CSV table of C-alpha atoms and ligand atoms in Angstrom, one decimal:
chain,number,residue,atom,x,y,z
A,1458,UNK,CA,0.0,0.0,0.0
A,1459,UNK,CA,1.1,3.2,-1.0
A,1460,UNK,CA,1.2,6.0,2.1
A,1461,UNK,CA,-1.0,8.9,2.2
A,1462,UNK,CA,0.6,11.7,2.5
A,1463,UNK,CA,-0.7,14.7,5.3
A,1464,UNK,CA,1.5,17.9,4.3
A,1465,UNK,CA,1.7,20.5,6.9
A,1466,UNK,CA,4.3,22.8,8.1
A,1467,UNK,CA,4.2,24.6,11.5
A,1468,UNK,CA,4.5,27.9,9.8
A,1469,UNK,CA,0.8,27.1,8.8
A,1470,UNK,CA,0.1,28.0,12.4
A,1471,UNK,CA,2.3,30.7,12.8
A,1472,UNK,CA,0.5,32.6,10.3
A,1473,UNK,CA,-2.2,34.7,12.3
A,1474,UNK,CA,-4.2,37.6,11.2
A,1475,UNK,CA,-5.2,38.9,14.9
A,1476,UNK,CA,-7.9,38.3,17.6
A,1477,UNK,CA,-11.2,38.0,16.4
A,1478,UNK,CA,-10.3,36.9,12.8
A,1479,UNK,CA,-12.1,33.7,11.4
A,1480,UNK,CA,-9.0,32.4,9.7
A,1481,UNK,CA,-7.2,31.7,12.7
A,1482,UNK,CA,-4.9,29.1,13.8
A,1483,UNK,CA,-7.2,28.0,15.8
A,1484,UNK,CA,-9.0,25.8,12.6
A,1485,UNK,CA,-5.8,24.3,11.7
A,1486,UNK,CA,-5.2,23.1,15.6
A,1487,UNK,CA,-8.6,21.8,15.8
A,1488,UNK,CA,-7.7,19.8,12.7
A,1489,UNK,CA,-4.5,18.2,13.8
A,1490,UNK,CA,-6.0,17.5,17.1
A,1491,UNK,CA,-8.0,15.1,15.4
A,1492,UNK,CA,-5.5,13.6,13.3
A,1493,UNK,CA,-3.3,13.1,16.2
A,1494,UNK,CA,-3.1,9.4,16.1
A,1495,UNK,CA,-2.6,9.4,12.7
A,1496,UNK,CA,1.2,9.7,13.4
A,1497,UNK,CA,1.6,6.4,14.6
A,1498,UNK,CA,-0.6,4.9,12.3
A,1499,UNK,CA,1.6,3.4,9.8
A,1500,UNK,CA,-0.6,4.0,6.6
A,1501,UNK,CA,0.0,8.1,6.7
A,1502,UNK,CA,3.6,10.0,6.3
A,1503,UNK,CA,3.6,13.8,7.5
A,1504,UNK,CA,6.2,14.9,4.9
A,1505,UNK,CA,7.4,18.9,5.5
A,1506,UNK,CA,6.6,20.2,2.1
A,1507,UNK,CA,8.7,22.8,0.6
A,1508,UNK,CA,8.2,26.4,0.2
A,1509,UNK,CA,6.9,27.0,-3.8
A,1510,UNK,CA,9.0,29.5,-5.9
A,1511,UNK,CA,7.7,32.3,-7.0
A,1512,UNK,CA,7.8,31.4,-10.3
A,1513,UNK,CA,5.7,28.7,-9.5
A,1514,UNK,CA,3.0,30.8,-7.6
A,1515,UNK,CA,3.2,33.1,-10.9
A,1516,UNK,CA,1.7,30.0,-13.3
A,1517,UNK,CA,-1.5,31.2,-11.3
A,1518,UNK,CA,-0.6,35.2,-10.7
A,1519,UNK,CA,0.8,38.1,-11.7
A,1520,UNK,CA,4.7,38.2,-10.5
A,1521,UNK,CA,4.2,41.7,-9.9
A,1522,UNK,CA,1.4,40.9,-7.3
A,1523,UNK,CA,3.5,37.7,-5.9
A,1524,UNK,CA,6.9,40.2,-5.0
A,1525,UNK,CA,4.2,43.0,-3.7
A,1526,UNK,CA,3.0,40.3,-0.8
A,1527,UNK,CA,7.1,39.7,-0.3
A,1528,UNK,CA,8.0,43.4,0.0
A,1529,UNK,CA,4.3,44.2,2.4
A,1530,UNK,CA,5.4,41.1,4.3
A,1531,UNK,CA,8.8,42.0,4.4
A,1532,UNK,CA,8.5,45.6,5.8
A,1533,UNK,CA,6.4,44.5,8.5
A,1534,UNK,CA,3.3,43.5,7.4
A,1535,UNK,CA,0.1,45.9,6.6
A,1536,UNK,CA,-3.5,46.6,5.9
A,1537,UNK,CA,-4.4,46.8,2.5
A,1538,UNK,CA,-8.1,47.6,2.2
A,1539,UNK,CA,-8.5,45.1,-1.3
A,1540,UNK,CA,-7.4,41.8,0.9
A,1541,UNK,CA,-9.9,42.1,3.3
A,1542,UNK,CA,-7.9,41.1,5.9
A,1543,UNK,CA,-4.3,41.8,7.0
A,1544,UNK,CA,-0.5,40.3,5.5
A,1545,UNK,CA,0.6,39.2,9.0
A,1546,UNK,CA,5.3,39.5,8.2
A,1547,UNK,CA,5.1,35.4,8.5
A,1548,UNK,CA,2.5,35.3,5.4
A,1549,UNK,CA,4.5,35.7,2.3
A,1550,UNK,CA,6.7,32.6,3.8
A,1551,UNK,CA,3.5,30.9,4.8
A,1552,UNK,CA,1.3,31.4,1.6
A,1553,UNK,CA,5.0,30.1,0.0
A,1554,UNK,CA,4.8,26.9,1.8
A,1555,UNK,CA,1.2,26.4,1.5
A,1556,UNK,CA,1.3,26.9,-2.7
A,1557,UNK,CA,4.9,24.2,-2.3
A,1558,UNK,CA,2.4,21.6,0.2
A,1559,UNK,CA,-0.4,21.3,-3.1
A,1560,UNK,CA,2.1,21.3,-5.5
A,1561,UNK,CA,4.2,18.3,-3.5
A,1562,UNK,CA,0.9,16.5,-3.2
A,1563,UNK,CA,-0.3,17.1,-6.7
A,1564,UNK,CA,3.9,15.5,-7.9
A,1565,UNK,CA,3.2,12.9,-5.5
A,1566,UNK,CA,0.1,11.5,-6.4
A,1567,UNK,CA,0.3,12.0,-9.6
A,1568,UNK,CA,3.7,10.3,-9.7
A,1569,UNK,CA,2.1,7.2,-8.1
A,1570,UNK,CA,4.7,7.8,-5.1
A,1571,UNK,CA,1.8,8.8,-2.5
A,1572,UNK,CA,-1.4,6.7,-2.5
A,1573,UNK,CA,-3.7,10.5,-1.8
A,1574,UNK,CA,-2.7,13.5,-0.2
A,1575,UNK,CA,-4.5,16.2,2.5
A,1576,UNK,CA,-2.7,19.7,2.2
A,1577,UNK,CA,-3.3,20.4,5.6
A,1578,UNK,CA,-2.8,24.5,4.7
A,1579,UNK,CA,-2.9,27.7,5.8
A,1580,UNK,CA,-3.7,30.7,4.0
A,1581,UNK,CA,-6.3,28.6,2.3
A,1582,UNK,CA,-6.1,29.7,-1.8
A,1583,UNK,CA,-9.5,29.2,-3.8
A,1584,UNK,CA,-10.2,33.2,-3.5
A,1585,UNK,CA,-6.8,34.5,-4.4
A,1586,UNK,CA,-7.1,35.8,-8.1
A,1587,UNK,CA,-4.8,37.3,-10.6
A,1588,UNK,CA,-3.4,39.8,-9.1
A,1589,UNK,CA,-5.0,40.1,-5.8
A,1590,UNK,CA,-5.8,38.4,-2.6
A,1591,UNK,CA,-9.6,38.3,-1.6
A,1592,UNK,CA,-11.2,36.1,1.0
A,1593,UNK,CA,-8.3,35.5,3.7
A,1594,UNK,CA,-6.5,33.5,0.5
A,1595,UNK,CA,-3.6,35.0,-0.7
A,1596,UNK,CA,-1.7,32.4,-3.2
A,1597,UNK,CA,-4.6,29.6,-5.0
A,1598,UNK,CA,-2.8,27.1,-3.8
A,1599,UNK,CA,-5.0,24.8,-5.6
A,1600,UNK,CA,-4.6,26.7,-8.9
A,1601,UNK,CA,-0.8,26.5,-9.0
A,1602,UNK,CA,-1.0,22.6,-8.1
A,1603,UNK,CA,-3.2,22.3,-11.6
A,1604,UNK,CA,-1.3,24.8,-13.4
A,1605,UNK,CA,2.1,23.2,-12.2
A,1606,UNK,CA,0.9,19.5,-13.4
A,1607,UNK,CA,-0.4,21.1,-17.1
A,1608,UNK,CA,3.2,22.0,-17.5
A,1609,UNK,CA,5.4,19.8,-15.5
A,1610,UNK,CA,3.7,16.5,-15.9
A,1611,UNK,CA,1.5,17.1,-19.4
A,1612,UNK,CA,-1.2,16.2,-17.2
A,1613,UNK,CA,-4.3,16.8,-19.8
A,1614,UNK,CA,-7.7,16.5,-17.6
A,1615,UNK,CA,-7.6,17.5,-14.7
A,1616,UNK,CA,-10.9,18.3,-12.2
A,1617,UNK,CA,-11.0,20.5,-9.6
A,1618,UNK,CA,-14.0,20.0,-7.1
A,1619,UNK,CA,-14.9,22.7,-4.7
A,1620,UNK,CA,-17.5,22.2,-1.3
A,1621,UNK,CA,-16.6,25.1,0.2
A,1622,UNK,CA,-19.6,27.3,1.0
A,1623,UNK,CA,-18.4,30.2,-0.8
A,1624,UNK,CA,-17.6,30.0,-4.4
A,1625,UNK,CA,-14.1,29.5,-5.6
A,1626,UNK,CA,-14.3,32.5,-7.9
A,1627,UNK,CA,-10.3,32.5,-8.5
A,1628,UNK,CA,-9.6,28.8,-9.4
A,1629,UNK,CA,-12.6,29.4,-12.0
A,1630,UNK,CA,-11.1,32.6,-13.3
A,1631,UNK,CA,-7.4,30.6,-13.4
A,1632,UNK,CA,-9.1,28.1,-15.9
A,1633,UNK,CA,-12.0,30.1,-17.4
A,1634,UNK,CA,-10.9,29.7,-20.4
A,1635,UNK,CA,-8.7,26.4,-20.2
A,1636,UNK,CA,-10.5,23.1,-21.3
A,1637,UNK,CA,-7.7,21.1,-19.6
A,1638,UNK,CA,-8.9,21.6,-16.3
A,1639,UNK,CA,-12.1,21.3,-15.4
A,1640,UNK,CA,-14.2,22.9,-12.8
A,1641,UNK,CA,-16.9,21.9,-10.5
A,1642,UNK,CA,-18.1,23.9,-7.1
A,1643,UNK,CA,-21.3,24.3,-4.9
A,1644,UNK,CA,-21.8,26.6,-2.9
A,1645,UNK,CA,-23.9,28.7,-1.2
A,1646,UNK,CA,-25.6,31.4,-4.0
A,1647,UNK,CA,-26.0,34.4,-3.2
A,1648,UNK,CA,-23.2,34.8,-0.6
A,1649,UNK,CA,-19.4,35.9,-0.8
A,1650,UNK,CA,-18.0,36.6,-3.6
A,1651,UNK,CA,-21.0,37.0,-5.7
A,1652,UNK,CA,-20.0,34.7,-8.4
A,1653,UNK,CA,-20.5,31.2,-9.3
A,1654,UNK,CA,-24.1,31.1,-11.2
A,1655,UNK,CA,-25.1,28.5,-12.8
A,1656,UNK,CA,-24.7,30.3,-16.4
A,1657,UNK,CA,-20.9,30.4,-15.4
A,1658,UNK,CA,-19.1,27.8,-17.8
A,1659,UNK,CA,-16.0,29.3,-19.3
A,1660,UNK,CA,-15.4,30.6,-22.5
A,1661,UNK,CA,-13.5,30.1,-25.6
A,1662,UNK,CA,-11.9,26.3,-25.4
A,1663,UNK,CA,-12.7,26.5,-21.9
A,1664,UNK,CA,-16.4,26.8,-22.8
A,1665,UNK,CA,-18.2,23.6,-21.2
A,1666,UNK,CA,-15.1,23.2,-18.3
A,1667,UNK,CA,-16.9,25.1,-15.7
A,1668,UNK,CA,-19.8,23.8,-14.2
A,1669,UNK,CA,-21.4,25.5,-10.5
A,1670,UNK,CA,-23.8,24.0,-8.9
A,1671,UNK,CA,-24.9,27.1,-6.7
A,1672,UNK,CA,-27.1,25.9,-3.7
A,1673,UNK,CA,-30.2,28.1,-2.4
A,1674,UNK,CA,-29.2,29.1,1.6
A,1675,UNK,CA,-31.1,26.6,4.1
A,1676,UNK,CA,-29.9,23.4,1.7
A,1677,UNK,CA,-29.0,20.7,3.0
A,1678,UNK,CA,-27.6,17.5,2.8
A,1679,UNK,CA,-29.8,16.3,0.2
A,1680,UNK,CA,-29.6,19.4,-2.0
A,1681,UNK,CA,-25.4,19.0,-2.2
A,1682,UNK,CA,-25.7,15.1,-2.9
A,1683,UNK,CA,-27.8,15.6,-5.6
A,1684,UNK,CA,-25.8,18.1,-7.0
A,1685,UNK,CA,-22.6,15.7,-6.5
A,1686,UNK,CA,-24.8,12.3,-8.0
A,1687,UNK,CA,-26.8,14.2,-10.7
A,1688,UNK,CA,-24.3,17.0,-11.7
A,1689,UNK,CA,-21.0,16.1,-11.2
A,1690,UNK,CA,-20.6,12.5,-11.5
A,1691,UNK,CA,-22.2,12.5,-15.0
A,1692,UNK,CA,-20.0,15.7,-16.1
A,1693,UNK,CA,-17.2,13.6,-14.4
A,1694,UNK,CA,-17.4,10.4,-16.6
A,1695,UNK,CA,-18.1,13.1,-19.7
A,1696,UNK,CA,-14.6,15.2,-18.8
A,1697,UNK,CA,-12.2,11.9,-18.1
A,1698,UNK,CA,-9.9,13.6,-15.5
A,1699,UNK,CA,-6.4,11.8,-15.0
A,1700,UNK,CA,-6.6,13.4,-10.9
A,1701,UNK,CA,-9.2,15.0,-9.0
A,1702,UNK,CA,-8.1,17.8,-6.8
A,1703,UNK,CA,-10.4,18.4,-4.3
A,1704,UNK,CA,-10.8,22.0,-2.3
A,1705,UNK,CA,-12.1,21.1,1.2
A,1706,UNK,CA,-14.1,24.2,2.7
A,1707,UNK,CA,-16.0,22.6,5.6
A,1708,UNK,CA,-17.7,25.8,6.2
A,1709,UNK,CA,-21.2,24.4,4.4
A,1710,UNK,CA,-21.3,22.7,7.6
A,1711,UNK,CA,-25.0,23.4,9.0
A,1712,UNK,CA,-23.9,25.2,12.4
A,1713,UNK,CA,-20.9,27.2,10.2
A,1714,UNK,CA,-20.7,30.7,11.6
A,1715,UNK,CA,-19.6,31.5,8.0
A,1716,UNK,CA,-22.2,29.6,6.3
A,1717,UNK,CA,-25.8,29.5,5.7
A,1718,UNK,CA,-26.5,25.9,4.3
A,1719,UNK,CA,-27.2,23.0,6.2
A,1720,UNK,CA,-24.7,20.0,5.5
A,1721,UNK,CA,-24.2,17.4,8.5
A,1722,UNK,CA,-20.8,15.5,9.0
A,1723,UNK,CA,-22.5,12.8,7.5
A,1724,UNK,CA,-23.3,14.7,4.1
A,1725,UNK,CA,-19.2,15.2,4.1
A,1726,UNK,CA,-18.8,11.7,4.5
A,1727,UNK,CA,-21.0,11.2,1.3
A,1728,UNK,CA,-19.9,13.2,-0.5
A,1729,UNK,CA,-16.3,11.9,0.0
A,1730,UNK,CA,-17.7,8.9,-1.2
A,1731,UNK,CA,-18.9,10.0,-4.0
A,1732,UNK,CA,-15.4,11.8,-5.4
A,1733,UNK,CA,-13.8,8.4,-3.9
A,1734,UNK,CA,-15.3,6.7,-6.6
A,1735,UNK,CA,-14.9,9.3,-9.4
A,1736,UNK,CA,-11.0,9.0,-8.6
A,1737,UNK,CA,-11.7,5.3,-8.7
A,1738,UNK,CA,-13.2,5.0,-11.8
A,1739,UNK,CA,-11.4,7.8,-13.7
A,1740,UNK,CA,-8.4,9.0,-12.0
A,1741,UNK,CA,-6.6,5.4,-11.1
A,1742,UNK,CA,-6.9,6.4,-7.4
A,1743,UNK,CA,-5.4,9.8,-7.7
A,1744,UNK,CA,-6.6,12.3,-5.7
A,1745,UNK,CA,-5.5,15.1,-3.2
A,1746,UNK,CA,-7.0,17.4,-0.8
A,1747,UNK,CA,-6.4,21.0,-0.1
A,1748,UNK,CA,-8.2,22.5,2.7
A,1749,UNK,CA,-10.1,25.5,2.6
A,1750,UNK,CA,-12.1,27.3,4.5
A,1751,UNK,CA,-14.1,26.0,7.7
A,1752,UNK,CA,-14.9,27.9,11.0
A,1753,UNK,CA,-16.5,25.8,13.4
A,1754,UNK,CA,-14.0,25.2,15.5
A,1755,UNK,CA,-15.6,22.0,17.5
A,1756,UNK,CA,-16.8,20.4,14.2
A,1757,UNK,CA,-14.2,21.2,12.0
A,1758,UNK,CA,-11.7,18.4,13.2
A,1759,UNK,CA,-14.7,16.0,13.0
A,1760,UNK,CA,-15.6,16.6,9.6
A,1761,UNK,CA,-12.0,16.8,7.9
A,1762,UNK,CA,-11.7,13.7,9.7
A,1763,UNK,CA,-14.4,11.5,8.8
A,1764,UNK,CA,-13.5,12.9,5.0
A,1765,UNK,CA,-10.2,11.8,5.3
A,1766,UNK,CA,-11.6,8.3,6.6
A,1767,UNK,CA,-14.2,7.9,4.0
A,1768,UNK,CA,-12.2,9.1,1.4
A,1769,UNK,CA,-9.4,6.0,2.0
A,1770,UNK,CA,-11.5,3.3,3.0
A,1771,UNK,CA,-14.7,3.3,0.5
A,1772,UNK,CA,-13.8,1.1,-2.4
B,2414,ZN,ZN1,-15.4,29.4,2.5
């Protein structure tokens, strides 16, 4: 059996934004609390992934916008009213090392070294766009990992699938108009940022590549499943991804402080058994994880952890 791979880096924690601030350290403890016995468990490794390059990060942004978060971070830190939150000095290293952590796991798996991979990150990435941060994400980590396989591997399909309760608005504007990687997403609609409508699909040769499922506030566990079993595993066996990257956001979580819909830990488990068998039956097993957003702090361990479960053990 190949190991699965769970890629974090205490700088992950180290990266903090200030009392009172959703993203907080906090998530990411609450998480490895409840993977704590998964370092003896001889099925995992807890590799330290490295720090991406910035020519790496720029496959996704603009390098003028990648060496403005080094130079802010490197004089100190500040407030920038377009990231909606604050560049804490750690966060250029830490955004680094989270972008390096999805792009290990994406080498990994897709080399066949790692049987699946969780990058167990902080700043999460799926807002980060272009040229600017936006919803506490200031590199797409999961963006880069795609973009890095297109040219490192000559990966050709590759699908990105996206729970969290807010719409991933900068992996779909990565790829808007790439037909090599596909993208799937529910999410709450309305709600932050505003985009991901269902008449969202791409354009030009990446017409047909995007594909939201945007979910009404108050759904629930049956509304997501059926957009997973009706939506996405059909557009799944049409699309023929080689790997399925997967951005965890367990903020659709029903008592999410964050969130408005209604999903139950047991509607994550189902769902991770549903893109289990999509990487099954189209992906040769490959997949990887990249967490996202999340903010109940008792819950959150729960719920990335029963994933995780699910996600290795359904066959
Ligand atoms: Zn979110």
């Amino acid at each position: 059996m190949k190991p699965v791979a769970l890629v974090y880096h205490p700088i992950f924690i180290e990266h903090n934004l200030g009392p009172g601030h959703p993203e907080t350290p906090d998530r990411l403890k609450a998480i490895l609390e409840a993977f704590k016995d998964l370092h003896n468990d001889p099925r995992f490794i807890w590799p330290e992934p490295p720090e991406a390059a910035p020519e790496e990060v720029a496959l996704v942004h603009d390098p003028r916008y990648v060496d403005w978060v080094r130079k802010t971070c490197e004089t100190g830190g500040a407030f920038y009213p377009a990231l909606e939150g604050q560049l804490a000095p750690v966060s250029y290293s830490a955004a680094l090392r989270a972008a390096g952590a999805v792009v290990a796991a994406c080498t990994k798996v897709w080399d066949g070294e790692w049987g699946g991979a969780f990058a167990l990150v902080r700043p999460p990435g799926h807002h980060a766009v272009r040229n600017s941060a936006m919803g506490f994400c200031i590199f797409n980590n999961i963006a880069i990992g795609a973009a890095w396989l297109l040219q490192n591997r000559g990966a050709n399909s590759i699908l990105i699938v996206d729970f969290d309760v807010h719409h991933g608005n900068g992996t779909q504007e990565a790829f808007w108009a790439n037909p090599q990687v596909s993208y799937f997403s529910t999410h709450q609609f309305p709600h932050y940022p505003g985009s991901g409508a269902e008449f969202e699909r791409g354009q030009d040769e990446g017409e047909g590549a995007t594909l939201n499922a945007p979910l009404e506030a108050g759904s629930d566990d049956a509304e997501i499943l059926s957009a997973f079993n009706d939506k996405l595993v059909p557009w799944a066996d049409a699309r023929k991804p080689e790997i399925l990257l997967i951005s965890a956001g367990f903020d659709a979580y029903e008592f999410d402080p964050l969130s408005g819909l209604k999903v139950t830990t047991e509607g994550f488990r189902l769902m991770a058994r549903i893109l289990k068998g999509i990487a099954e039956k189209h992906c040769n097993g490959r997949w990887v994880i990249a967490l996202e957003g999340g903010y109940h702090l008792t819950s959150l361990g729960e719920n990335a952890r029963v994933f995780l479960d699910e996600i290795m053990n359904y066959s």
